[in-house]
Short mmCIF file of N, CA and C in Angstrom, two decimals:
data_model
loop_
_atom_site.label_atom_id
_atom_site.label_comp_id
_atom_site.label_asym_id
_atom_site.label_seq_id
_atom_site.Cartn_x
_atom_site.Cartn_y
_atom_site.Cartn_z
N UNK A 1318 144.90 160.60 128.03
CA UNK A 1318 143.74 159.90 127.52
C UNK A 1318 142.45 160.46 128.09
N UNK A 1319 142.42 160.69 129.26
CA UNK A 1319 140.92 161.25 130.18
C UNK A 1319 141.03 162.35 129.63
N UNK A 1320 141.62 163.23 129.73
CA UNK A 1320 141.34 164.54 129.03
C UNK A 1320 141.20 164.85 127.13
N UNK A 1321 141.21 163.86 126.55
CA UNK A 1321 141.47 163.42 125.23
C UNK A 1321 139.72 163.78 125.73
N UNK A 1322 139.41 162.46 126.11
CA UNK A 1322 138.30 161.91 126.17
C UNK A 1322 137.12 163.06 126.18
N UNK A 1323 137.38 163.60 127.29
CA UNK A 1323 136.82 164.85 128.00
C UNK A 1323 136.65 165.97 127.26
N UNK A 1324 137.49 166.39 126.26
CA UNK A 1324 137.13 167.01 125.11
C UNK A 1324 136.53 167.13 124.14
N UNK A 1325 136.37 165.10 124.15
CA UNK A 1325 135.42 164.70 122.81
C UNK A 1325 134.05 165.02 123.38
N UNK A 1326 133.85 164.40 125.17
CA UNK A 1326 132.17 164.58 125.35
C UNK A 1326 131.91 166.24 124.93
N UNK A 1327 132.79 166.91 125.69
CA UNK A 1327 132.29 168.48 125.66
C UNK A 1327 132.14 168.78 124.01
N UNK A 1328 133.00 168.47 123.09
CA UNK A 1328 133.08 168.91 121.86
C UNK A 1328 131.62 168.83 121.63
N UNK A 1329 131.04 167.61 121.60
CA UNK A 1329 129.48 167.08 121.11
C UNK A 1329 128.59 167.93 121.74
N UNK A 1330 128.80 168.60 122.09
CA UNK A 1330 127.54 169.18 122.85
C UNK A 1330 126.85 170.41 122.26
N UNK A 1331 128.02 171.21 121.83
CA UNK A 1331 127.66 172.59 120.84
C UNK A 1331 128.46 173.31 119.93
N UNK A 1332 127.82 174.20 118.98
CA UNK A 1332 129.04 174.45 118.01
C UNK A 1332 130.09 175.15 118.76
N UNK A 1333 129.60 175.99 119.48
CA UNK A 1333 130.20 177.46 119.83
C UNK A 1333 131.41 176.79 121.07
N UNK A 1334 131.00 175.38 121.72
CA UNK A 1334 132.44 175.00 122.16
C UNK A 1334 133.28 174.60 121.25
N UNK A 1335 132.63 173.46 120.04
CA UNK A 1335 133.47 172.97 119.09
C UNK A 1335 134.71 174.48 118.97
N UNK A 1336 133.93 175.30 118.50
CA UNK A 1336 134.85 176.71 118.01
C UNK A 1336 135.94 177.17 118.40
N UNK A 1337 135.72 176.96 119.88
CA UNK A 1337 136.43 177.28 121.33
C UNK A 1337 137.66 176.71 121.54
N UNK A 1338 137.20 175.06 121.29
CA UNK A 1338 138.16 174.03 121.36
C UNK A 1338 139.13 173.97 120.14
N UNK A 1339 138.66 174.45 119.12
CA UNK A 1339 139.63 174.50 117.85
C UNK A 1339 140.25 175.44 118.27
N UNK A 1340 139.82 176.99 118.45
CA UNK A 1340 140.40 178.14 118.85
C UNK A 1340 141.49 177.93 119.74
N UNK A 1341 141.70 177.22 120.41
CA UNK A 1341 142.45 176.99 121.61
C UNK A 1341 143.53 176.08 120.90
N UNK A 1342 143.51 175.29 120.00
CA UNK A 1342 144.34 174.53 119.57
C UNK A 1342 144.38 173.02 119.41
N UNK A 1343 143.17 172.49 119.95
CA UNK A 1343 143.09 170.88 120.14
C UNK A 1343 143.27 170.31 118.55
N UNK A 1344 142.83 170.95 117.37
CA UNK A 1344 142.91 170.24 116.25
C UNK A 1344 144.52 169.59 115.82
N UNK A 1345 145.39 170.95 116.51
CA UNK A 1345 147.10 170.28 116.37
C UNK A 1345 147.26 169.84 116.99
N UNK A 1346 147.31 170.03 118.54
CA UNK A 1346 147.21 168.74 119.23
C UNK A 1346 147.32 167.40 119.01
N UNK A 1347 146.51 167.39 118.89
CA UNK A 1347 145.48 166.14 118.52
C UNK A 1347 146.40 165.37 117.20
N UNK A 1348 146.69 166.50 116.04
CA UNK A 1348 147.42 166.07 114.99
C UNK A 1348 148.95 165.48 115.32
N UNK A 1349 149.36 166.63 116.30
CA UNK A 1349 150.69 165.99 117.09
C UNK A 1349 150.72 165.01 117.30
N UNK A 1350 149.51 164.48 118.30
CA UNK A 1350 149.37 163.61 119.23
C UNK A 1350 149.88 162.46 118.04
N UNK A 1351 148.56 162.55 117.28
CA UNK A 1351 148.31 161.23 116.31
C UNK A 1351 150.11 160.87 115.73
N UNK A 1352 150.70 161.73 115.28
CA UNK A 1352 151.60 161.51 114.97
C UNK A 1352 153.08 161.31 115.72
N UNK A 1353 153.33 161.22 116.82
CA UNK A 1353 153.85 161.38 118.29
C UNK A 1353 153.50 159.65 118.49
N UNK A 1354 152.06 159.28 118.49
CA UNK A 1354 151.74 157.88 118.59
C UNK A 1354 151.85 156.79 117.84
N UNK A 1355 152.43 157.02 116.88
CA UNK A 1355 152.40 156.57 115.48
C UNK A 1355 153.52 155.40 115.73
N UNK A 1356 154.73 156.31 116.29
CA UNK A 1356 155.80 155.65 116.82
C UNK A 1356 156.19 154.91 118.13
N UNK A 1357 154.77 154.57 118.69
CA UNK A 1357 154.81 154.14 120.27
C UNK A 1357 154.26 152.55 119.83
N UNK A 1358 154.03 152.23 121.00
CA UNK A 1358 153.05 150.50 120.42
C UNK A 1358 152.11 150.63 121.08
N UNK A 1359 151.22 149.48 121.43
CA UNK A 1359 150.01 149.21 121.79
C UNK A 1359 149.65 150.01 122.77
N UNK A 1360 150.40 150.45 123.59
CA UNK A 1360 149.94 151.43 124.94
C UNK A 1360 149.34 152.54 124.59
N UNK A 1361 149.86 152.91 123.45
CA UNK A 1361 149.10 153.93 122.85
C UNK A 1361 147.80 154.29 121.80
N UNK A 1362 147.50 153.02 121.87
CA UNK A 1362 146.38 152.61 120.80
C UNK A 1362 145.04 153.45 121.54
N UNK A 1363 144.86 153.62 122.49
CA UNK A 1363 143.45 154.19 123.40
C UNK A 1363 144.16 155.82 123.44
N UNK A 1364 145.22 156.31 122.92
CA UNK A 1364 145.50 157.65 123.29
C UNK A 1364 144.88 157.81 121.44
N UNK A 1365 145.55 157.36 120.47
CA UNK A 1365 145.46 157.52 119.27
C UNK A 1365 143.30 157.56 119.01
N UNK A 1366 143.08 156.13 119.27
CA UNK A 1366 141.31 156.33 119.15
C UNK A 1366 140.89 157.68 119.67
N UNK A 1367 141.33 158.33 121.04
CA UNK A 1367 141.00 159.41 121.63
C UNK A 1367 141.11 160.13 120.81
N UNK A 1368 142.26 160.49 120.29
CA UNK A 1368 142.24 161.98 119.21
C UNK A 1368 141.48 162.07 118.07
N UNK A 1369 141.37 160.55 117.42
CA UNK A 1369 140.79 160.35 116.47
C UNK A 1369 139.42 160.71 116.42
N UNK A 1370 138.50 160.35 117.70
CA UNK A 1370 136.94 161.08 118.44
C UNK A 1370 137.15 162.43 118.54
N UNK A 1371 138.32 163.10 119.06
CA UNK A 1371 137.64 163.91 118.95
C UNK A 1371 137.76 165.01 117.96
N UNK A 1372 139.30 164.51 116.65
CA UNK A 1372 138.99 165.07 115.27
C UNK A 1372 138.01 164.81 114.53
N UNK A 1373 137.07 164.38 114.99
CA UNK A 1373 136.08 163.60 114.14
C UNK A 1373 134.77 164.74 114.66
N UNK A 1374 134.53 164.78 116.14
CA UNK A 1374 133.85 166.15 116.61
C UNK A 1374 134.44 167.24 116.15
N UNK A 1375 135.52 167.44 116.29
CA UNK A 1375 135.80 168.89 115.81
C UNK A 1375 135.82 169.34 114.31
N UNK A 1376 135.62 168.15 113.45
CA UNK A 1376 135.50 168.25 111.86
C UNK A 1376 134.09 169.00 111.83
N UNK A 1377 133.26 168.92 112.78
CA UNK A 1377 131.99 169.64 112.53
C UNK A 1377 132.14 171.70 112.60
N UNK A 1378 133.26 171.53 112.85
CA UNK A 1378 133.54 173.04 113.50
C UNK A 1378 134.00 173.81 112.22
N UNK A 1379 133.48 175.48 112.16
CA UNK A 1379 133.37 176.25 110.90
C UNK A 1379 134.54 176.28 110.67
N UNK A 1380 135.87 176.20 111.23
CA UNK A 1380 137.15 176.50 110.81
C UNK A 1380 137.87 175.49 110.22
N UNK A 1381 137.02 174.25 110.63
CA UNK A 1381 137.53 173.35 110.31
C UNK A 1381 137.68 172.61 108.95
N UNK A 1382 135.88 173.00 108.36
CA UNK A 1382 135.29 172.90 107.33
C UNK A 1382 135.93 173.72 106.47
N UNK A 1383 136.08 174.87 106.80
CA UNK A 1383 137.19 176.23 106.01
C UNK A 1383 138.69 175.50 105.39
N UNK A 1384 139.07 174.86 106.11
CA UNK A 1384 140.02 174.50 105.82
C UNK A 1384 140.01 173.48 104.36
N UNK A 1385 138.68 172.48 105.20
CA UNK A 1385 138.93 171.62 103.76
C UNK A 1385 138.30 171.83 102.23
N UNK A 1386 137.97 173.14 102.40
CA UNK A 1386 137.52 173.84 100.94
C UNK A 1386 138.68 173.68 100.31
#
């Protein structure tokens, strides 16, 4: 979750990390994650919001946008 988190502040800050952070892989991650949590209960409700922030920052990112053409 802290490092969920920690990705979303950094994500917001500039494109060229957004880029970085996709580059690296957080968008599957993240997709894992969401779906990994899907099947847990409430304990996981603050891991799921986390990914959700920071697919939501990283939707700003050029590869990301590429995709949903």
């Amino acid at each position: 979750f802290e490092g969920l988190m920690a990705l979303t502040n950094i994500s917001s800050s500039d494109t060229s990390v957004r880029e970085q952070i996709v580059t690296n892989g957080a968008w599957t991650c993240c997709s894992d994650i969401l779906k990994a949590a899907s099947h847990q209960g409430k304990a996981s409700d603050q891991i799921r919001l986390a990914a959700c922030e920071l697919m939501a920052n990283l939707s700003l990112a050029e590869q990301i946008t590429r995709r949903a053409e």
